[in-house]
Each structure stands twice: as C-alpha cells, then as structure tokens.
Amino acid sequence: MNYKERHIAKTIHFSLLLFLSISCPNRSNAQYPVTYSAGGYGGVAIDALGDVNGDGIEDIVVGYPTDPTTPQNMNNLGYVGSTSVLSGADLTPIYTFVGSTSLAQYGKVVVASEDLNGDGVKDILILSRLGGGGHIDVFSGLSGTILFSFSGQIFDAADVLSDYNSDGVPDIITVERQGFAVGPYTRIRSGIDGSILLSVSGVSPENAVSLNDISGDGVPDLVVMDPNAGAEIQFLSGFDGSLLHTGQQTVGVHSPFHLRRAGDLDGDGSIDVVSPGANGTLVVTSSTTGAAIHTIPVPPSTNPSSSLFSFDGGMDINQDGVPDIVGLSISAVNGASQRVVTYYSGSDASMLGSVLVSPPNSIAVRFAGNLDQDGVPDFVVGTT
C-alpha cells in the first residue's frame, strides 16, 4: 500500500451549523458527521491553535462574526458575534468569547498567536469592529482570560510570529484603515500591550505576514501584498519598514487570507510564502530572493477565474522534512463543479492527494496539526 492509499486526507468542516466530517484515512471520502450548533458565519475565520487543554491534541479557534445568538450591536452594525475555541478531539467548546454590545463582527478574523505571556501555550487574537474603527482582544490560550486589548482604525488583518523590539515577547502585525478613505497601512505593535512600535508608510496592503530575519540585520522582517502596486508581494524591513525586495504578483480575489507562510521550502533558513498566481496556480515565493520556488497548478475548474478559494502551508504531510502546501478550489469533477482540497509536495510541487469536500460552499482550508494522532497533519475546512 503506497503513501497516497494509506493517507487519504482527513478534513473537518465548519458551516453555519458547524457540520463536521472526517475522511477516513483508509477509505476515500468516507464521512463521519458530527454537528456542533453555534450559528453565524464561521467559514473563513478559522485557525489552528495548538493544544490548549492539555490532552495532547491540537485545538481550533473559530470566529462567528454574525452569530445570531449574540446581541445586536448598539450602533446597528449587526450582531456582536462570538469566537469559540474547540477541542481538536471532539469539537466540544473549551472557551467561548462574546464581545460587548459596543463591538460588532467579533471574530471576523481570528489569529492563533504565538505565546505572548510566557506560559508555553499559544494565545488568541480576536478582531472586531468598534464604532467607525476597530478593536482587538488578546486572550490567554491556556486560561481563556484576557491579557490586553487595544483599539484603533478598522483592523482588516493581523499576524503574530516574531519579536521585533527584542523584549522577549512576539509582536503583532496589523493591517489598518480609516474607513475606505485612508489606508490601509501596516503597523507593528507590541505583544505586551498593543502599543505602536512602527508604522509602515508607502504601501497599502490587504494583508501582512510576519517573517523571520531575511535581511540579516538582526530584526525580523515582514511581507505584504499591495493591490495598489499591481498586487505585488513586497518584502519589508522590520527595522524601518523600507522595501527589501519584491516578489511575485498575485491574482484573483485578494483578502486578508491570501498570503500565507509556507515554511522553509528551499532550505535557506528563511520562511517562504504562498499566494495565488496566474491561471489558477499557487506560487511559493522565496523570502530571501523574491523568486518563485514552485508554481503549482490547482485542478482545472469550469470557472478558472474563481477556482482557487484558499490555501495554507507549513506542515509536512509526506514526512520528507519539507513543509507541504494544501489548497481548496472549485474543480471540474465528472462534468460538474465541486469543492476539492488538494495537497502538494513542498519539495517538488507534485500532487500528494486530493479529497472532495462537502458541503459545496466550503471556502477556507487550514492545516490543523495531527488531530487523530496518526503522525500525519490534518486540515480543517471552513464553510459558510
């Protein structure tokens, strides 16, 4: 029995009612449905959190920014929304966070942060609206208690990986805008209290991702996608925000989720990134040089212009020591369009396997660690 036969991908689906299905690793597309009723739109706002409840299985954070079980926002911005941390073992809630009525769309973006308070467990960032601006709450992943909060302009995206000011705590990258008239722009904020460390000028990104030090100056760097610069990937200095070099152009529908860390695919010690490319491809870009490492064709679609929905990287499916890539697309299957998750080798871009996913409105995929303890990374699929 070869690798592909032994390891058909396991998937978890979050929909309006959080329909869960897990594909059996030894039977193609075998489904085991479990329901968890939470309501709201939780399709895109998902992330892998690591093990927060100490059972040895990685857990998941899911945002429901339009959760109808929560109160209405006092400024008529819709429901307050909620965010839940779910056990990776059985999807039971570990914590559920609901914003106050001054907030709205609570959980429109959720981030499984690095460990900010030094307890050895990843922490949680929850983005929401606050009047005409934005708000971020930072919670302990271990206890569920709030660590700190900060408000500002509208927060479209956030990321946490590296320590930019050398205080021993990973810091926060945000993409912010003042309505639709000013911004967006990128800021690096303290992982201790959210205070501004650096405001990056000259770029108007839709997303920003924290990296390690790719310039060799001892300060971690970052990468953004700027639609005003031809949807170009730009690698920026974490010291002063200056442009280090450019990367590949991205195409398709851009969002805060269309630029992801891929891990170190070329073995140069730097974290590479994956983004959507031309003609329904995924492009893995070297953070060191900006050159393409791989251009990966996703399965052909009956509508190629909108075939690619989501992707992720950073985990090694085939155990060859190189992180692999997973993508969710609309593909032509037996003459009809269906949602397909396909996973690719980070070494040579070859296809390792694929699995049809249901329901048909699946829109996001994320690696989630080894949920079933078989030694192979699993992934979660979010739906509307």
Tab-separated table of N, CA and C in Angstrom, residues 26 38 41 63 81 158 167 171 195 197 207 221 234 307 325 334 365 373:
chain	number	residue	atom	x	y	z
A	26	ASN	N	-8.248	5.483	5.392
A	26	ASN	CA	-8.115	4.281	4.571
A	26	ASN	C	-9.272	4.081	3.591
A	38	ALA	N	-23.569	26.365	16.488
A	38	ALA	CA	-23.073	27.628	17.014
A	38	ALA	C	-23.653	28.809	16.269
A	41	TYR	N	-21.530	33.069	10.726
A	41	TYR	CA	-20.695	32.847	9.556
A	41	TYR	C	-19.288	32.563	10.060
A	63	GLY	N	-14.097	31.836	14.497
A	63	GLY	CA	-14.853	33.064	14.700
A	63	GLY	C	-16.212	33.001	14.033
A	81	GLY	N	-21.466	39.012	17.557
A	81	GLY	CA	-20.615	37.913	17.106
A	81	GLY	C	-19.905	37.232	18.263
A	158	ALA	N	-4.345	40.599	10.954
A	158	ALA	CA	-3.319	40.618	11.993
A	158	ALA	C	-2.519	39.335	11.920
A	167	ASP	N	12.227	42.398	23.210
A	167	ASP	CA	11.855	42.360	24.623
A	167	ASP	C	11.481	40.955	25.079
A	171	ASP	N	5.657	40.051	18.689
A	171	ASP	CA	4.866	41.255	18.458
A	171	ASP	C	3.794	41.022	17.391
A	195	SER	N	0.762	48.612	21.930
A	195	SER	CA	1.232	49.937	21.548
A	195	SER	C	1.998	49.881	20.231
A	197	LEU	N	4.791	50.180	17.606
A	197	LEU	CA	6.244	50.181	17.525
A	197	LEU	C	6.725	50.806	16.220
A	207	ASN	N	-3.040	42.539	3.177
A	207	ASN	CA	-2.612	41.578	4.184
A	207	ASN	C	-1.128	41.745	4.457
A	221	ASP	N	11.615	40.452	9.748
A	221	ASP	CA	11.033	41.231	8.663
A	221	ASP	C	9.589	40.800	8.410
A	234	GLN	N	5.542	42.327	-1.483
A	234	GLN	CA	6.669	43.181	-1.122
A	234	GLN	C	7.226	42.733	0.224
A	307	SER	N	-11.398	29.739	-9.421
A	307	SER	CA	-11.263	28.352	-8.984
A	307	SER	C	-10.618	28.226	-7.619
A	325	ILE	N	2.010	21.982	0.918
A	325	ILE	CA	1.014	23.005	0.617
A	325	ILE	C	-0.339	22.329	0.442
A	334	ASN	N	-16.368	14.980	-12.996
A	334	ASN	CA	-17.458	14.326	-13.728
A	334	ASN	C	-18.395	15.339	-14.377
A	365	VAL	N	-9.408	26.650	3.945
A	365	VAL	CA	-8.716	25.466	4.438
A	365	VAL	C	-7.517	25.910	5.265
A	373	GLN	N	-3.890	11.792	15.722
A	373	GLN	CA	-2.734	11.136	16.340
A	373	GLN	C	-2.172	9.989	15.499
